[in-house]
Amino acid sequence: MKNNKLYAILTAAIMALAAGCGNTEDTSRTETIMTEGSASETVEMGKSDVVDKEMAESESSSTEAKGINSMIVEKDDSELDLKEYYYSMEDRTFCDTGEDIFGSIRFDETNLTNYVTTGKVPIYAQNGVRIGYTNENVDIIVMGTYEDWCRFYLYKDIRYARLSDIEANSITMDERDAIAEEASKQEQASAGTEIPVENVPAENPVADVPPVNEPVESSAESNKYTPEEAMSIYRSLMEAGGITWNPALKDGGSWGTGWIYLDKGQAEWAASASLESFAMGDSVGNSWTEFYFEVTGSDEEAVYYTIWSP
């Protein structure tokens, strides 16, 4: 009987001990699983945060460009009341409507290239509306670039265009000057190989040939004005167009700088463009009727000046 009781007690103790070890093992396993699960979850959350951050940075870097391009209004010519100006075909009724969508863009003002159009370049107002296009043989004076957008002066008006459109329909001013220089050299070379007047047979007289001892103006010189001539022509045409010469504007008028190429025809073009701009005036119906300028310098290609207006 005692043995049976002792056996029962030992059996119960062993079972209790076994049960206690089983609980400890299970608890330890559970804790390990929880710890591993927590670490795994922490790692996954970290990866997700990195991906989200990279996506946010990528979206942020392109928001500015996407924002501008999404606000561009590509009006067809049939939707525009195009009018002929000396340097463009435009519908200027869209110029002063809406917000300046380009105002928030930081344009790069370094390493700029100026162009001369060889075809029509689509142009945009500050509100992003395509208002028309440039004419051919028009100077584009670049003020800044941003990705595929260009900010430039079209004479005295600020316009915007895609660089890809400009490059597809223009040459650079350096290329234009190189072409003109090469043409001048060829013309001079051709003139140097002409048969002298005194060797022309008598039966083929040349009319109006100047005396041999009278100097003949070179073709290169005849194609250009002097700086004085260019500015004299410019002033005369401005005054003939009804604009009064007023030196007093220097003491309080608005002013700007510019230049006129010495090639014949450029002074006339500059005066025509200025008369058009003066007629527009402040763009709210107040034309400019007075002007004054002073020459600030010149070189072989152009004469430079400062001009004042009311």
C-alpha positions as a printed NumPy array, in Angstrom:
array([[   0.   ,    0.   ,    0.   ],
       [   2.828,    2.314,    0.902],
       [   4.58 ,    1.35 ,   -2.304],
       [   1.469,    2.185,   -4.291],
       [   1.256,    5.614,   -2.651],
       [   4.956,    6.278,   -3.251],
       [   4.588,    5.22 ,   -6.893],
       [   1.626,    7.547,   -7.304],
       [   3.512,   10.462,   -5.775],
       [   6.576,    9.874,   -7.973],
       [   4.405,    9.516,  -11.054],
       [   2.597,   12.802,  -10.287],
       [   5.912,   14.6  ,   -9.711],
       [   7.363,   13.333,  -12.961],
       [   4.225,   14.362,  -14.853],
       [   4.27 ,   17.785,  -13.222],
       [   7.957,   18.196,  -14.091],
       [   7.317,   17.073,  -17.648],
       [   4.378,   19.438,  -17.924],
       [   6.486,   22.301,  -16.583],
       [   9.256,   21.664,  -19.142],
       [   6.684,   21.535,  -21.904],
       [   5.317,   24.937,  -20.913],
       [   8.754,   26.454,  -20.774],
       [   9.641,   25.103,  -24.199],
       [   6.401,   26.354,  -25.703],
       [   6.758,   29.786,  -24.105],
       [  10.329,   30.077,  -25.31 ],
       [   9.32 ,   29.095,  -28.823],
       [   6.461,   31.546,  -28.764],
       [   8.731,   34.357,  -27.602],
       [  11.286,   33.513,  -30.275],
       [   8.65 ,   33.529,  -32.975],
       [   7.306,   36.852,  -31.759],
       [  10.796,   38.345,  -31.683],
       [  11.589,   37.128,  -35.185],
       [   8.218,   38.372,  -36.418],
       [   8.845,   41.818,  -34.911],
       [  12.313,   42.059,  -36.49 ],
       [  10.959,   40.972,  -39.852],
       [   8.17 ,   43.523,  -39.648],
       [  10.653,   46.283,  -38.708],
       [  12.88 ,   45.46 ,  -41.69 ],
       [   9.955,   45.452,  -44.094],
       [   8.728,   48.794,  -42.807],
       [  12.216,   50.258,  -43.285],
       [  12.358,   49.135,  -46.915],
       [   8.931,   50.594,  -47.57 ],
       [   9.956,   53.924,  -46.09 ],
       [  13.044,   54.094,  -48.35 ],
       [  11.018,   53.318,  -51.467],
       [   8.372,   55.902,  -50.541],
       [  11.074,   58.504,  -49.901],
       [  12.79 ,   57.858,  -53.244],
       [   9.466,   58.073,  -55.08 ],
       [   8.604,   61.32 ,  -53.292],
       [  11.973,   62.839,  -54.167],
       [  11.626,   61.766,  -57.802],
       [   8.138,   63.235,  -58.038],
       [   9.27 ,   66.443,  -56.356],
       [  12.166,   66.943,  -58.769],
       [   9.852,   66.696,  -61.785],
       [   6.835,   68.531,  -60.358],
       [   8.016,   71.903,  -61.637],
       [   8.43 ,   70.744,  -65.228],
       [   5.247,   68.658,  -65.18 ],
       [   3.37 ,   71.611,  -63.755],
       [   4.502,   73.963,  -66.527],
       [   3.895,   71.495,  -69.341],
       [   0.453,   70.609,  -68.009],
       [  -0.585,   74.284,  -68.15 ],
       [   0.541,   74.909,  -71.739],
       [  -2.388,   75.73 ,  -74.044],
       [  -1.694,   74.665,  -77.628],
       [  -4.09 ,   76.878,  -79.578],
       [  -4.411,   76.145,  -83.272],
       [  -4.083,   78.962,  -85.807],
       [  -7.818,   78.677,  -86.47 ],
       [  -8.446,   79.633,  -82.828],
       [  -6.25 ,   82.736,  -83.023],
       [  -6.851,   86.179,  -84.476],
       [  -3.361,   86.359,  -85.972],
       [  -2.029,   89.766,  -86.963],
       [   1.101,   90.511,  -88.941],
       [   3.895,   92.246,  -87.066],
       [   7.372,   92.943,  -88.367],
       [   8.875,   90.001,  -86.484],
       [   5.916,   87.715,  -85.798],
       [   2.356,   86.614,  -86.442],
       [   0.551,   86.879,  -83.093],
       [  -2.775,   87.126,  -81.342],
       [  -1.835,   89.499,  -78.529],
       [  -5.277,   89.452,  -76.955],
       [  -4.081,   86.414,  -74.977],
       [  -0.896,   88.017,  -73.659],
       [  -2.299,   89.686,  -70.545],
       [  -4.815,   87.052,  -69.447],
       [  -4.315,   84.436,  -66.765],
       [  -1.386,   83.869,  -64.418],
       [   2.315,   83.965,  -65.248],
       [   3.002,   80.225,  -65.259],
       [   6.662,   80.755,  -66.133],
       [   7.225,   83.122,  -63.205],
       [   8.069,   80.33 ,  -60.764],
       [  10.685,   78.778,  -63.062],
       [  14.348,   79.523,  -62.368],
       [  15.849,   80.009,  -65.835],
       [  19.576,   79.418,  -66.292],
       [  21.215,   82.628,  -67.542],
       [  24.649,   81.157,  -68.309],
       [  26.075,   79.86 ,  -71.591],
       [  23.26 ,   81.352,  -73.642],
       [  23.01 ,   81.111,  -77.423],
       [  21.26 ,   83.666,  -79.613],
       [  19.514,   82.628,  -82.8  ],
       [  18.281,   83.879,  -86.174],
       [  15.11 ,   82.183,  -87.373],
       [  15.051,   80.361,  -90.698],
       [  11.426,   79.278,  -90.314],
       [   8.392,   79.711,  -88.101],
       [   8.991,   79.13 ,  -84.38 ],
       [   5.851,   78.641,  -82.21 ],
       [   5.829,   81.252,  -79.436],
       [   4.   ,   81.397,  -76.111],
       [   2.87 ,   84.192,  -73.795],
       [   3.624,   84.198,  -70.058],
       [   0.307,   82.463,  -69.374],
       [   1.382,   79.442,  -71.428],
       [  -0.896,   80.11 ,  -74.407],
       [   0.556,   79.603,  -77.881],
       [  -0.185,   82.982,  -79.443],
       [   1.458,   82.496,  -82.843],
       [   4.932,   82.155,  -84.292],
       [   7.953,   84.167,  -85.352],
       [   8.638,   85.257,  -88.885],
       [  11.794,   84.202,  -90.699],
       [  15.089,   86.087,  -90.331],
       [  14.224,   87.363,  -86.855],
       [  16.776,   87.655,  -84.037],
       [  15.943,   85.717,  -80.859],
       [  17.838,   87.267,  -77.93 ],
       [  17.88 ,   84.542,  -75.267],
       [  17.505,   85.551,  -71.598],
       [  17.482,   82.119,  -69.996],
       [  16.828,   78.416,  -70.508],
       [  15.137,   75.679,  -68.472],
       [  15.171,   72.14 ,  -69.829],
       [  13.373,   72.45 ,  -73.203],
       [  12.021,   75.946,  -72.548],
       [  13.609,   79.231,  -73.538],
       [  12.843,   82.764,  -72.325],
       [  13.815,   85.46 ,  -74.8  ],
       [  13.262,   88.941,  -76.147],
       [  11.381,   89.235,  -79.408],
       [  12.506,   92.795,  -79.941],
       [  11.157,   94.387,  -76.707],
       [   8.555,   91.751,  -75.806],
       [   9.249,   88.719,  -73.621],
       [   8.198,   85.455,  -75.222],
       [   8.71 ,   81.744,  -74.531],
       [   9.4  ,   78.837,  -76.877],
       [  10.658,   75.299,  -76.795],
       [  14.382,   75.085,  -77.494],
       [  13.755,   72.117,  -79.76 ],
       [  11.446,   74.279,  -81.915],
       [  14.002,   77.099,  -82.034],
       [  16.887,   74.816,  -82.975],
       [  14.796,   73.139,  -85.682],
       [  13.896,   76.473,  -87.287],
       [  16.954,   78.667,  -86.666],
       [  20.678,   79.055,  -86.972],
       [  22.86 ,   80.635,  -84.324],
       [  24.017,   84.222,  -84.736],
       [  27.591,   82.943,  -84.893],
       [  26.626,   80.691,  -87.797],
       [  24.867,   83.597,  -89.507],
       [  27.933,   85.803,  -89.126],
       [  30.205,   83.038,  -90.436],
       [  27.986,   82.592,  -93.497],
       [  27.992,   86.352,  -94.159],
       [  31.78 ,   86.513,  -93.763],
       [  32.294,   83.612,  -96.161],
       [  29.957,   85.201,  -98.711],
       [  31.873,   88.476,  -98.427],
       [  35.189,   86.691,  -98.983],
       [  33.858,   84.906, -102.044],
       [  32.487,   88.142, -103.427],
       [  35.818,   89.891, -102.913],
       [  37.664,   86.967, -104.498],
       [  35.317,   87.063, -107.452],
       [  35.806,   90.823, -107.834],
       [  39.592,   90.312, -107.828],
       [  39.419,   87.986, -110.852],
       [  37.332,   90.305, -113.018],
       [  38.84 ,   91.588, -116.262],
       [  40.255,   95.098, -115.756],
       [  38.186,   97.816, -117.394],
       [  41.069,   98.974, -119.593],
       [  41.329,   95.513, -121.176],
       [  37.72 ,   95.424, -122.344],
       [  37.614,   95.458, -126.174],
       [  36.506,   98.742, -127.697],
       [  33.59 ,   97.085, -129.448],
       [  32.096,   96.169, -126.042],
       [  32.143,   99.456, -124.151],
       [  31.211,   99.435, -120.471],
       [  28.753,  102.143, -119.478],
       [  29.409,  104.466, -116.557],
       [  32.876,  103.144, -115.765],
       [  34.577,  105.46 , -113.243],
       [  37.989,  106.919, -114.146],
       [  40.906,  104.656, -113.332],
       [  42.327,  107.1  , -110.8  ],
       [  39.023,  107.386, -108.897],
       [  38.786,  104.981, -105.928],
       [  35.959,  102.466, -106.143],
       [  34.155,  101.613, -102.928],
       [  34.597,   97.955, -101.994],
       [  31.576,   95.68 , -102.003],
       [  32.082,   94.929,  -98.295],
       [  31.906,   98.621,  -97.418],
       [  28.926,   99.279,  -99.667],
       [  26.886,   96.659,  -97.827],
       [  27.246,   98.346,  -94.463],
       [  26.435,  101.677,  -92.852],
       [  28.841,  103.491,  -90.592],
       [  27.648,  103.709,  -86.96 ],
       [  26.831,  107.384,  -87.527],
       [  24.833,  106.62 ,  -90.67 ],
       [  22.896,  103.801,  -88.99 ],
       [  21.833,  105.929,  -86.024],
       [  21.058,  108.929,  -88.245],
       [  18.752,  106.796,  -90.371],
       [  17.144,  105.328,  -87.243],
       [  16.482,  108.765,  -85.747],
       [  15.174,  110.205,  -89.023],
       [  12.691,  107.373,  -89.499],
       [  11.536,  107.594,  -85.88 ],
       [  10.886,  111.326,  -86.232],
       [   9.225,  110.787,  -89.607],
       [   6.912,  108.346,  -87.813],
       [   5.772,  111.07 ,  -85.41 ],
       [   8.102,  110.376,  -82.452],
       [   9.62 ,  113.555,  -80.98 ],
       [  13.315,  113.794,  -80.067],
       [  13.475,  114.83 ,  -76.391],
       [  16.857,  114.792,  -74.533],
       [  15.04 ,  115.682,  -71.268],
       [  13.866,  112.054,  -71.043],
       [  17.366,  111.15 ,  -69.871],
       [  16.565,  112.823,  -66.527],
       [  13.523,  110.729,  -65.72 ],
       [  12.256,  108.548,  -68.531],
       [  12.307,  104.796,  -68.866],
       [  15.396,  103.441,  -70.546],
       [  16.878,  100.329,  -72.079],
       [  19.858,   99.235,  -74.137],
       [  20.034,   97.854,  -77.655],
       [  22.027,   97.595,  -80.825],
       [  21.609,   97.907,  -84.574],
       [  23.571,   95.795,  -87.031],
       [  25.455,   97.88 ,  -89.568],
       [  24.255,   95.815,  -92.531],
       [  22.156,   97.97 ,  -94.81 ],
       [  18.481,   97.561,  -94.076],
       [  18.975,   96.834,  -90.371],
       [  18.612,  100.471,  -89.286],
       [  15.383,  100.7  ,  -91.24 ],
       [  14.138,   97.465,  -89.685],
       [  15.013,   98.669,  -86.182],
       [  13.128,  101.938,  -86.706],
       [  10.065,  100.105,  -88.031],
       [  10.064,   97.744,  -85.05 ],
       [  10.508,  100.659,  -82.631],
       [   7.607,  102.588,  -84.169],
       [   5.426,   99.532,  -83.744],
       [   6.499,   99.158,  -80.131],
       [   6.033,  102.863,  -79.381],
       [   2.512,  102.667,  -80.823],
       [   1.729,   99.914,  -78.291],
       [   3.321,  101.935,  -75.489],
       [   2.406,  100.576,  -72.068],
       [   0.014,   98.013,  -73.606],
       [  -3.041,   99.66 ,  -71.999],
       [  -3.706,  102.271,  -74.638],
       [  -1.009,  104.845,  -73.829],
       [   1.355,  105.229,  -76.773],
       [   4.848,  106.676,  -76.474],
       [   5.437,  109.833,  -78.482],
       [   8.962,  110.862,  -77.42 ],
       [  12.405,  109.281,  -77.489],
       [  16.09 ,  109.98 ,  -76.985],
       [  19.188,  107.831,  -77.415],
       [  22.939,  107.987,  -76.954],
       [  25.489,  105.772,  -78.688],
       [  27.571,  103.798,  -76.19 ],
       [  29.91 ,  101.992,  -78.582],
       [  30.305,  100.14 ,  -81.856],
       [  32.344,   97.465,  -83.612],
       [  32.557,   96.063,  -87.139],
       [  29.138,   94.435,  -86.841],
       [  26.886,   96.76 ,  -84.855],
       [  26.382,  100.081,  -83.096],
       [  25.263,  100.002,  -79.448],
       [  23.055,  102.552,  -77.715],
       [  20.946,  103.434,  -74.703],
       [  17.435,  104.668,  -75.459],
       [  14.923,  106.554,  -73.322],
       [  11.143,  106.805,  -73.635],
       [   8.385,  108.299,  -71.41 ]])
